[in-house]
Coordinates of C-alpha atoms and ligand atoms in Angstrom, one line a residue:
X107 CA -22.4 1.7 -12.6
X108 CA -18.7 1.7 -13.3
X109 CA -17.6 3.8 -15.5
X110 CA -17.6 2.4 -19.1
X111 CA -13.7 2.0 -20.5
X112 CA -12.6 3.6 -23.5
X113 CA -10.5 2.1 -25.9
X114 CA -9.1 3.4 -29.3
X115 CA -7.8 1.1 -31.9
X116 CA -5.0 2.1 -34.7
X117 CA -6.8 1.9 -38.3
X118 CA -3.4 0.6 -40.0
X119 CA -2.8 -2.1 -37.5
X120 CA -5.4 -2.7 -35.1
X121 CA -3.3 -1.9 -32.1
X122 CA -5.7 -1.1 -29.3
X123 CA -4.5 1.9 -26.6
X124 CA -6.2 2.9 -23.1
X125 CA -5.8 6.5 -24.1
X126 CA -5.7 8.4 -27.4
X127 CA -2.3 9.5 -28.7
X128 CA -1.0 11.2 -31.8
X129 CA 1.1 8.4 -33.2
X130 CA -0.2 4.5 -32.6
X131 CA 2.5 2.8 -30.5
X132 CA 2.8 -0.1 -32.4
X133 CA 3.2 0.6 -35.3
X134 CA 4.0 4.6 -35.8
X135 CA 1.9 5.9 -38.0
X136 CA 0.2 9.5 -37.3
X137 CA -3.4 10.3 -36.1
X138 CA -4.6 6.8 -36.6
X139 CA -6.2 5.7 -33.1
X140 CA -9.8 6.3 -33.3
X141 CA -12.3 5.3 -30.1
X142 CA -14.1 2.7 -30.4
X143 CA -17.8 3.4 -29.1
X144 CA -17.8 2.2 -25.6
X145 CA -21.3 1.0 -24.9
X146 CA -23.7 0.2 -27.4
X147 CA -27.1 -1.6 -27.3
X148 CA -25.2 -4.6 -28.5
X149 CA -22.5 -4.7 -26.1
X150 CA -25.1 -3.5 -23.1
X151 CA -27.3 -6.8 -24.6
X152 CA -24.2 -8.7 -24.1
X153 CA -22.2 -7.1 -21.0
X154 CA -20.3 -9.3 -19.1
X155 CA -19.4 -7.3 -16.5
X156 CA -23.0 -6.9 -14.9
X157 CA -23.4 -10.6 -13.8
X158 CA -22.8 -13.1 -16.2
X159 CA -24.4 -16.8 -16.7
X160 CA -23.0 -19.9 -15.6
X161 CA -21.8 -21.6 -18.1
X162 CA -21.9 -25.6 -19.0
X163 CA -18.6 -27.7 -19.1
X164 CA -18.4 -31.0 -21.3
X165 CA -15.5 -33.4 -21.8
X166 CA -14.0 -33.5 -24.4
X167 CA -14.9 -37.3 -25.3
X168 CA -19.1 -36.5 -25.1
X169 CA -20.4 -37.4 -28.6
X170 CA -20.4 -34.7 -31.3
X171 CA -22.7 -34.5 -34.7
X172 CA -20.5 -35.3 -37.1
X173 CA -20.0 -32.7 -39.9
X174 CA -22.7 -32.6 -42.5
X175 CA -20.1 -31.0 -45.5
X176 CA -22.3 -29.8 -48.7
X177 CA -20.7 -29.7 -51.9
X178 CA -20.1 -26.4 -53.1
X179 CA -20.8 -28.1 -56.7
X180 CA -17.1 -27.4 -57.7
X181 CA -14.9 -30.3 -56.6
X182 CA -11.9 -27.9 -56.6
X183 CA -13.4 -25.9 -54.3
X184 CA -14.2 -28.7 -52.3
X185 CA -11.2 -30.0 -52.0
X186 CA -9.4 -26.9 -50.7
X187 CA -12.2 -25.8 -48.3
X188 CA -11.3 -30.1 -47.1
X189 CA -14.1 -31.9 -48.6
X190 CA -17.0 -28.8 -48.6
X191 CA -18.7 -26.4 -46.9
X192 CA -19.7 -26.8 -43.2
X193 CA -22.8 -26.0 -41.4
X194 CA -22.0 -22.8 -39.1
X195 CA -18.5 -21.8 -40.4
X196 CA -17.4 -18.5 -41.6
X197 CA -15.4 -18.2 -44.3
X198 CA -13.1 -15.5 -45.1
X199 CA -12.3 -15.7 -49.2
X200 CA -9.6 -13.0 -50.0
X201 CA -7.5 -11.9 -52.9
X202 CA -6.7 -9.3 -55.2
X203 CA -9.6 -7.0 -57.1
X204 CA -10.6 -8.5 -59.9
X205 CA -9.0 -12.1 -59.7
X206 CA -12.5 -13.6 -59.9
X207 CA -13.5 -13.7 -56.0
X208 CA -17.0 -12.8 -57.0
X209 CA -17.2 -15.1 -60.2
X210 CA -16.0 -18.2 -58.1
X211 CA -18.4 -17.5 -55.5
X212 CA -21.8 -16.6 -57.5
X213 CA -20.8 -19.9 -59.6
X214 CA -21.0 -21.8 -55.5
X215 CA -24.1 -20.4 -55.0
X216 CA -25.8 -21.0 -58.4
X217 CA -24.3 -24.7 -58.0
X218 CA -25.9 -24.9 -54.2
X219 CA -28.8 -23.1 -55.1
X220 CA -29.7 -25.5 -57.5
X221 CA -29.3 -28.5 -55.5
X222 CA -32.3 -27.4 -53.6
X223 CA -29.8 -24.7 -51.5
X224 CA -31.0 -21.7 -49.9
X225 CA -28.7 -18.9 -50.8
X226 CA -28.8 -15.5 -50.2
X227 CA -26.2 -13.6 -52.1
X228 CA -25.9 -9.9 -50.5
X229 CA -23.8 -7.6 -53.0
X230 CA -22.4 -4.3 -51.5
X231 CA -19.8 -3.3 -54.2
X232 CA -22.2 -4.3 -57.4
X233 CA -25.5 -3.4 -57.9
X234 CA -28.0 -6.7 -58.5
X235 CA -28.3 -5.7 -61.9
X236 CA -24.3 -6.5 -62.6
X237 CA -24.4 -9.5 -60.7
X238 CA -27.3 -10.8 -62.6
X239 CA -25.0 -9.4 -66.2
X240 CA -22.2 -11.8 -64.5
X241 CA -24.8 -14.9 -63.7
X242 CA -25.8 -14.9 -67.6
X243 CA -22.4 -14.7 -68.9
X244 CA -21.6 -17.8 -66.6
X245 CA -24.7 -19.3 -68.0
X246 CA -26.1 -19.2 -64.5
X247 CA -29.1 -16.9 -64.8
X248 CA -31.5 -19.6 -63.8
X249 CA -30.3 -20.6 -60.4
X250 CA -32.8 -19.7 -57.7
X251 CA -30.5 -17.2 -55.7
X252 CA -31.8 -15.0 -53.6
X253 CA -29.6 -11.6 -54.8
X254 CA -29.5 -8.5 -52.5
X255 CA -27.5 -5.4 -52.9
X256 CA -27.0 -3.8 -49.3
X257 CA -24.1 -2.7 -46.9
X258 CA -26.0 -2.8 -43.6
X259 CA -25.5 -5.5 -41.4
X260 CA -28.7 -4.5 -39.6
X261 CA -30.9 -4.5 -43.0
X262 CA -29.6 -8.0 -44.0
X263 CA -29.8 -10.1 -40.4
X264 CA -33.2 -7.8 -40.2
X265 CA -34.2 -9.5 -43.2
X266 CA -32.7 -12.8 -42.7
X267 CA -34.1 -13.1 -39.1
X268 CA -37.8 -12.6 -40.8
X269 CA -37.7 -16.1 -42.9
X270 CA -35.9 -19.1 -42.6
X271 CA -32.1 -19.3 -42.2
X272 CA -30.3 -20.0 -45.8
X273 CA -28.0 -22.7 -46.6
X274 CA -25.4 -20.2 -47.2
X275 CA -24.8 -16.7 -47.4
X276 CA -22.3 -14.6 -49.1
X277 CA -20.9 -11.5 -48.1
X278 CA -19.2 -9.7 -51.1
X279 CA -17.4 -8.0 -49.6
X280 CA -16.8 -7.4 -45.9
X281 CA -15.0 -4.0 -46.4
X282 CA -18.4 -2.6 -47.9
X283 CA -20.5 -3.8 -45.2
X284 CA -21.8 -1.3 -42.1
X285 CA -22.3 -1.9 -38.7
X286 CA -24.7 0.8 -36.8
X287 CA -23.3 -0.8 -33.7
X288 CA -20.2 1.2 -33.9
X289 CA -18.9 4.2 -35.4
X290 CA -16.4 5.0 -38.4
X291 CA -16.7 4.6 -42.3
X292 CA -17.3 1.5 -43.9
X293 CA -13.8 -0.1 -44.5
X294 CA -11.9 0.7 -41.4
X295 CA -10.9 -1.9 -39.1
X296 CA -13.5 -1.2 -36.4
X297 CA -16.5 -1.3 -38.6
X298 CA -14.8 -4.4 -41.0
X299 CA -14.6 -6.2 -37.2
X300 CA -17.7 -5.1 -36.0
X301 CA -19.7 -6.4 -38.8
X302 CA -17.7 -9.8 -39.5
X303 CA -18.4 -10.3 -35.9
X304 CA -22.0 -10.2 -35.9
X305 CA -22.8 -11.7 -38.9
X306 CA -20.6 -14.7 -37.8
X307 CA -22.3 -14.6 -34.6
X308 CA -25.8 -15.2 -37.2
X309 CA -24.0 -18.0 -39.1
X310 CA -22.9 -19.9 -35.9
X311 CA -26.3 -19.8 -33.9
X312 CA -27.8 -20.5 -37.0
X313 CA -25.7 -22.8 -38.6
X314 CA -25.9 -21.0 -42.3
X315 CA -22.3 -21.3 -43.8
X316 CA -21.4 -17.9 -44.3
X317 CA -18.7 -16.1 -47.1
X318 CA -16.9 -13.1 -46.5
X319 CA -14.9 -11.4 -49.5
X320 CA -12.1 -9.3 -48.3
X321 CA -10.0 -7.4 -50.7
X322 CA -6.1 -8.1 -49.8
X323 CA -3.8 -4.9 -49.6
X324 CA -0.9 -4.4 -51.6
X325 CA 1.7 -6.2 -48.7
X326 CA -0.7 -9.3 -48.9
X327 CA -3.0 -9.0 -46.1
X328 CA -6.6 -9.5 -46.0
X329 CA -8.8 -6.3 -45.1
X330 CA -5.9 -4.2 -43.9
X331 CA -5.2 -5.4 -40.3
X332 CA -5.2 -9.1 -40.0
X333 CA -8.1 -8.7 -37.9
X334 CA -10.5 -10.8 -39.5
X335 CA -8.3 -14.1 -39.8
X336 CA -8.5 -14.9 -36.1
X337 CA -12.9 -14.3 -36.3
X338 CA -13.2 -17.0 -39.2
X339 CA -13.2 -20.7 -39.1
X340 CA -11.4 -20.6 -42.5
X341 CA -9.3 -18.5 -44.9
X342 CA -9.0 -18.9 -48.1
X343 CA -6.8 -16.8 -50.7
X344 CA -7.7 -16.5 -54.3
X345 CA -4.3 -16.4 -56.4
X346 CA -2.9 -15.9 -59.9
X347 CA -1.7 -13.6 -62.2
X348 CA -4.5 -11.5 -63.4
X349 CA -2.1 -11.8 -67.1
X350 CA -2.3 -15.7 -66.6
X351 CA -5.6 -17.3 -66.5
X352 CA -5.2 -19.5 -64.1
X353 CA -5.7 -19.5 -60.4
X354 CA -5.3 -21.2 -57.4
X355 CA -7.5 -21.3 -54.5
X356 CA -5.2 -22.1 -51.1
X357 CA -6.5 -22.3 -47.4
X358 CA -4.1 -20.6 -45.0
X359 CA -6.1 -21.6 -42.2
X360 CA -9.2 -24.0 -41.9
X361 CA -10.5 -25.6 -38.8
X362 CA -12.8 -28.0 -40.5
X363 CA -9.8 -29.4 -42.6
X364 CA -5.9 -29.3 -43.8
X365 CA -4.4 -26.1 -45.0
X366 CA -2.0 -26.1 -48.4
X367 CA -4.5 -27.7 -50.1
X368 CA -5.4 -26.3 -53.0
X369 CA -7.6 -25.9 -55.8
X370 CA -6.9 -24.9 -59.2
X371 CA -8.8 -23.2 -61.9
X372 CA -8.6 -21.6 -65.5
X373 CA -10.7 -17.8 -66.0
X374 CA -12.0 -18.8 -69.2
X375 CA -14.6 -16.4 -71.2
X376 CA -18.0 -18.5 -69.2
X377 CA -16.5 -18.5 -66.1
X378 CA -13.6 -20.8 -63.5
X379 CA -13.6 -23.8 -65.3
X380 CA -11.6 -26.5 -63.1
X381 CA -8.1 -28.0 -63.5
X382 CA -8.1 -31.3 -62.6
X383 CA -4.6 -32.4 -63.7
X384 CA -2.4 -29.0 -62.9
X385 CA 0.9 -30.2 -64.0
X386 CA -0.8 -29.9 -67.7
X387 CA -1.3 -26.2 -67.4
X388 CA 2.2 -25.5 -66.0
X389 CA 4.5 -28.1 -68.3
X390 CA 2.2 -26.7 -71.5
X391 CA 4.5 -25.6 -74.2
X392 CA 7.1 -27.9 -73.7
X393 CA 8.2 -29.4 -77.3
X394 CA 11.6 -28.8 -78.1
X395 CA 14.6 -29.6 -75.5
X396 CA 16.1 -25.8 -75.0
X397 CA 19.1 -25.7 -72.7
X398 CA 18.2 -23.9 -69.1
X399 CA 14.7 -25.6 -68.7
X400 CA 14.4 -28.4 -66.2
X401 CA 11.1 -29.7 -64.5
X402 CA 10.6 -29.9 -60.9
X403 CA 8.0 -31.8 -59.2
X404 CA 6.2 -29.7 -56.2
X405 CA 3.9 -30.5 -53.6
X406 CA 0.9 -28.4 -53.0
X407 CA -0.9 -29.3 -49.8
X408 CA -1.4 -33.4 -51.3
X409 CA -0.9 -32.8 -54.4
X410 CA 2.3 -33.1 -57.1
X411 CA 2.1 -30.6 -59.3
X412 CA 5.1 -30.3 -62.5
X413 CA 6.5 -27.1 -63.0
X414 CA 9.1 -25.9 -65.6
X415 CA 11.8 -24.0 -64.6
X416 CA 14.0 -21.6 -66.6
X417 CA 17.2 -20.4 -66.4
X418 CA 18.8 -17.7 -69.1
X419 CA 22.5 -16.4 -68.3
X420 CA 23.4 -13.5 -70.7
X421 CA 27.7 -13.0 -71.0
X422 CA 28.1 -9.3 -70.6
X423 CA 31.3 -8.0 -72.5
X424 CA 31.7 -4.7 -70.2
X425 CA 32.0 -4.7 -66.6
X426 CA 28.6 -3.3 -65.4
X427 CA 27.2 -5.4 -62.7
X428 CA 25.3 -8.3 -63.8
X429 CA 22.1 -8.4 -63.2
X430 CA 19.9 -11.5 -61.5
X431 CA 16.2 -11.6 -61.4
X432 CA 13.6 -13.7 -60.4
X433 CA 10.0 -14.7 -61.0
X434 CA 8.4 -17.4 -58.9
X435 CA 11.4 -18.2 -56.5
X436 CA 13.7 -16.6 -53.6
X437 CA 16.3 -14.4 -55.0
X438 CA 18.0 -14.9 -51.6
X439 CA 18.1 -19.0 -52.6
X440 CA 19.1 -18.0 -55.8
X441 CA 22.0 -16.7 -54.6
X442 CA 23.0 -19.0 -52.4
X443 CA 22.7 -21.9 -55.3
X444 CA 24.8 -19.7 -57.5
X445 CA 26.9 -19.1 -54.7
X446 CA 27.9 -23.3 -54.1
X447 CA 27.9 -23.9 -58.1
X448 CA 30.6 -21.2 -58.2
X449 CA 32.5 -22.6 -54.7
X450 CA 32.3 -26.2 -55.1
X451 CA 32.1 -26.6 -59.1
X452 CA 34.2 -23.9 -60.0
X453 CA 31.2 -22.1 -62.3
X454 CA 31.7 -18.7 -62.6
X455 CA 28.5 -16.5 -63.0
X456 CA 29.9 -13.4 -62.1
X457 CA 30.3 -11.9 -65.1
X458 CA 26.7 -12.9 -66.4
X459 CA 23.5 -11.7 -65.7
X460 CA 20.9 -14.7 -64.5
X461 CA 17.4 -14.7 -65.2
X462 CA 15.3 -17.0 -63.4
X463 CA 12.1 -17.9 -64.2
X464 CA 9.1 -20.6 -62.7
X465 CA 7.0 -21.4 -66.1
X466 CA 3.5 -19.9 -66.3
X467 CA 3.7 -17.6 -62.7
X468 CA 3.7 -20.3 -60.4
X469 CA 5.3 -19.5 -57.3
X470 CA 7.7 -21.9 -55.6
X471 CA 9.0 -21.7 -52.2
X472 CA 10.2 -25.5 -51.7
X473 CA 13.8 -25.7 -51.1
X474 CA 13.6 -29.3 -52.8
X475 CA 13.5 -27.2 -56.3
X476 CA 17.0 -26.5 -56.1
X477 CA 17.9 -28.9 -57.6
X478 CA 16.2 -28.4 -60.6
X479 CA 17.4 -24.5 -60.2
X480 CA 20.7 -25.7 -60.4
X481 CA 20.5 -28.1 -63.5
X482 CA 18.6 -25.3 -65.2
X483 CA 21.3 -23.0 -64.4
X484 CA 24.1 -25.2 -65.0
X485 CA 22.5 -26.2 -68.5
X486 CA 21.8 -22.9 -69.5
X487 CA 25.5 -21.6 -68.8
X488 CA 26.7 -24.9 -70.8
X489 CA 24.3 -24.6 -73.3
X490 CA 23.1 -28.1 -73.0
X491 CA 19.7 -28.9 -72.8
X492 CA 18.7 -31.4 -70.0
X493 CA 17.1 -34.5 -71.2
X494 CA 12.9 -33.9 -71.5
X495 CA 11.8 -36.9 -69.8
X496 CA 13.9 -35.9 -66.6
X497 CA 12.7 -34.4 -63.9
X498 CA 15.0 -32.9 -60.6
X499 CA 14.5 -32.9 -57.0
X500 CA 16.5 -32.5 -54.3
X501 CA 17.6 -29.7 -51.9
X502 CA 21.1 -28.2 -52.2
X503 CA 22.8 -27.6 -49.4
X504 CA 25.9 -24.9 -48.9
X505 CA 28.7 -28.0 -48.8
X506 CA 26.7 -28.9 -52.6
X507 CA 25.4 -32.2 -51.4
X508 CA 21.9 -33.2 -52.7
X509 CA 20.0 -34.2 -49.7
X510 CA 16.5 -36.1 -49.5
X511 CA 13.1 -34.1 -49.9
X512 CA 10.1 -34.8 -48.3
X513 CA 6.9 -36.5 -50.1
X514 CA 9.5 -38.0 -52.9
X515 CA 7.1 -41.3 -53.9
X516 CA 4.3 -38.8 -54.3
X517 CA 6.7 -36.7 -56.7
X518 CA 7.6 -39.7 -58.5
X519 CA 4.4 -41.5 -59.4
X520 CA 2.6 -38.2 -60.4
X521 CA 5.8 -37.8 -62.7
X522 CA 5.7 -41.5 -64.5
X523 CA 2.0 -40.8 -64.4
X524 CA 2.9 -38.2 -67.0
X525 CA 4.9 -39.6 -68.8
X526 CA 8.6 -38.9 -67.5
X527 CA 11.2 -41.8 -67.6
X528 CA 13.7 -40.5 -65.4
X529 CA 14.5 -39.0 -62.2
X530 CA 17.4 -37.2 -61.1
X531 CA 17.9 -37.0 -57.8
X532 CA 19.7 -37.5 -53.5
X533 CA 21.3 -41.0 -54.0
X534 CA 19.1 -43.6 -52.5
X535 CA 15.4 -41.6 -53.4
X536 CA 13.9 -43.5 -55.7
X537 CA 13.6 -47.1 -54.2
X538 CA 9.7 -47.0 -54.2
X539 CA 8.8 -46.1 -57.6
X540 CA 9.0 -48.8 -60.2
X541 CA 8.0 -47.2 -63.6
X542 CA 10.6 -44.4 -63.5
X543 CA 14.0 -44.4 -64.3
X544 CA 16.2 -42.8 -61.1
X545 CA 19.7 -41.5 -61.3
X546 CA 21.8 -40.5 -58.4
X547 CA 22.6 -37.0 -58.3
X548 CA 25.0 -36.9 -54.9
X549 CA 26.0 -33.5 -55.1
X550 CA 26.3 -30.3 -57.4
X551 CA 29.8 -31.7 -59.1
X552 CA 28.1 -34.8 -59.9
X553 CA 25.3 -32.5 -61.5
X554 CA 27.6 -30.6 -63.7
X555 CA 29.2 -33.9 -65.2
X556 CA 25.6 -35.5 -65.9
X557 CA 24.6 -32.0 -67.9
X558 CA 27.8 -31.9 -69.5
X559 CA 27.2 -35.7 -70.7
X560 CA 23.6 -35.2 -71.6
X561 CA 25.0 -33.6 -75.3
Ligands
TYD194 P1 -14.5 -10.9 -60.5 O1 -15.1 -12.1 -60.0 O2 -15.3 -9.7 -60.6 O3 -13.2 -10.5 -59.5 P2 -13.2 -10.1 -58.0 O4 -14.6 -10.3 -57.4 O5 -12.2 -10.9 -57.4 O6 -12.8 -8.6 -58.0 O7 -13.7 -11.2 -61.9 C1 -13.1 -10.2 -62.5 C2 -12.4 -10.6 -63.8 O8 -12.7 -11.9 -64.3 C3 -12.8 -9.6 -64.8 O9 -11.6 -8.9 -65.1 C4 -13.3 -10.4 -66.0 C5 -12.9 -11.8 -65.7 N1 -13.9 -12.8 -66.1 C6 -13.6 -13.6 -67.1 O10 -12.5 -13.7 -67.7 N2 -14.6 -14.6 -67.5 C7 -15.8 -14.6 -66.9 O11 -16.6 -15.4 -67.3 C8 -16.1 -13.6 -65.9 C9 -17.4 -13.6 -65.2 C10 -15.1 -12.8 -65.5
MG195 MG1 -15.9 -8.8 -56.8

């Protein structure tokens, strides 16, 4: 028998060597490359190299069972998982400790469970008796769940290979759970693989829809190493401020259905209650006309939803460099929009401090805001307020022309839908939209003159 390679993977970054070195080659860090076991009774079960079996082809046209989706009970949910959960798929659901991973989930499952659902809900960082704490503050003690506390992957597919196959089973969360197959503490990236792999192997020959939670790092990644995001069929993140009580629930990647869709909730005291009509939650507050606010209409995934942005400039009588922060946008496109105001309208910012801020800790990365960055910023240095029923759209560019977004009808409807009468924006946008009111904004000078005017 040949003899068996070894291989030793990097526990930062998953970097896999042929030999074992001091400092992982990819991505420098000390004494991280640890072996990975190099047979086991699973990958002897499975080895390839020792004659393997012939294997089927099909074209690509032979008929297919179309997708039975089940309704995870929340439509929010459904619509960012594409229109509910799939037979077979894994699901990887990450975000931050104690954004309410666990709460959205159990209120799935009591929802599924009690549509006549088989769920099997396997805890390893609680023990059953908080879960069940958690189920009757959400009102959901009754659902028949079947509720587990356990970190080895052998005990649960032991257990789930003696009965039935469930509907769905969640995993909270995968950096908890062990693998026998393999060596290492629970958490690192060879045990987090080893596991996710074989309890996606059980959902796919199965066809149980299986959940993973994974706990995102501080840089933003799920479970360390991205490792897990190629294994799964979808992955969701779980987002918000944990001072704001809303979240959003966004797909990164789904092979059953579109990414950037997302769903959006409210952590109330029972529980995720769901946001139907986001732009509500994000325009809340807004009585008054105050000089340096301007609403922008964004896009997430199908969906318009109206945010507020702010703008506060601050005079400073000494010379200390001005400061400029941001919250919810891209200092770097701040810049750059002060930059053009400054160039092309003759503003001058430099000696003020900017503040820039995207109402209620949205995030924005749509360069069709700036235009509404700029109004903000141009009204706030004036001292004007923009007019409340306007909304601004349109991306800047460095010569300060406004130039065309994408999805603008979509923008405009949800916008009369709530009530706006006007919108400001690239000359020629709003030909399709009949109820709203549409300026021409061609460029940043012609911006300045409209706020100026709008006394
Ligand atoms: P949890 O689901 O435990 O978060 P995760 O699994 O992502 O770590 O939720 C944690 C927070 O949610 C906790 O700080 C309390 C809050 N919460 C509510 O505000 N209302 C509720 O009904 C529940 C169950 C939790
Ligand atoms: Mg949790």
């Amino acid at each position: 028998m040949a003899k068996p390679k070894r291989r030793y993977i990097c526990a930062e970054c998953g970097g896999v060597s042929s030999r074992w070195q001091g400092q992982c080659p990819d991505c420098s860090e000390w004494n991280t490359l640890v072996e990975e076991a190099p047979e086991t009774k699973f990958t002897a079960k499975h080895d390839l190299s020792s004659g393997g079996r012939a294997i089927a082809f099909e074209s690509l046209d032979s008929p297919t069972k179309p997708l039975n989706r089940r309704s995870t009970g929340l439509a929010e949910f459904d619509r960012a998982l594409g229109g509910g959960l799939v037979p077979g798929c894994a699901i990887l659901m990450g975000g931050e400790p104690g954004i309410g991973k666990s709460t959205l989930l159990l209120q799935a499952a009591a929802a599924i469970a009690k549509t006549g659902g088989d769920v099997v809900y396997v805890s390893g960082e609680e023990a059953t008796g908080q879960v069940r704490m958690r189920a009757k503050r959400l009102g959901l003690a009754d659902a028949p769940i079947k509720l587990a506390a356990a970190t080895s992957v052998r005990d649960i597919l032991t257990t789930l290979g003696k009965g039935g196959a469930p509907d769905m089973l969640v995993v909270d969360s995968i950096q908890t759970m062990h693998s026998d197959m393999i060596e290492g503490a629970p958490g690192t990236v060879s045990q987090v693989r080893a596991s996710a792999f074989e309890l996606i192997r059980y959902a796919k020959e199965t066809g149980t829809c299986l959940v993973l939670v994974g706990h995102v790092t501080k840089d933003g990644n799920i479970a360390g190493p991205r490792v897990l995001e190629h294994m799964v069929d979808t992955v969701m993140s779980f987002e918000g401020e944990r001072s704001h009580q809303y979240r959003i629930l966004r797909s990164l990647k789904n092979r059953f259905g579109a990414v950037d869709e997302i769903g959006v909730f409210a952590m109330e005291g029972q529980g995720l209650e769901e946001v139907s009509n986001p732009s509500s939650l994000f325009l809340s507050g807004r009585e008054e006309p105050i000089a340096g606010s301007a609403v922008f209409p964004a896009i997430e995934g199908t969906r318009p939803v109206l945010v507020e942005i702010q703008a506060l400039i601050v005079r400073l009588q000494s010379g200390a460099t001005p400061r400029r922060a941001v919250v919810g946008w891209d200092s770097g496109r701040l810049a750059m929009l002060l930059a053009v105001l400054e160039s092309r309208c003759g503003l001058s910012f430099s000696t003020a401090e900017v503040y820039l801020n995207v109402a209620g800790g949205y995030r924005l990365s749509d360069p069709a805001a700036d235009l509404a960055v700029a109004a903000a910023l141009v009204s706030a240095l004036a001292d004007k307020p923009l007019a409340a029923d306007a909304i601004w759209l349109g991306e800047v560019s460095l010569s300060g022309e406004v130039r065309p977004v994408a999805h603008s009808a979509l923008r405009l409807r949800e916008a009369a839908k709530l009530g706006f009468k006007r919108a400001c924006g690239p000359v020629d946008g709003g030909q399709d939209v009949k109820k709203l009111g549409y300026s021409d904004v061609g460029g940043v000078a012609s911006l300045v003159d409209r706020v100026m005017a709008s006394a």
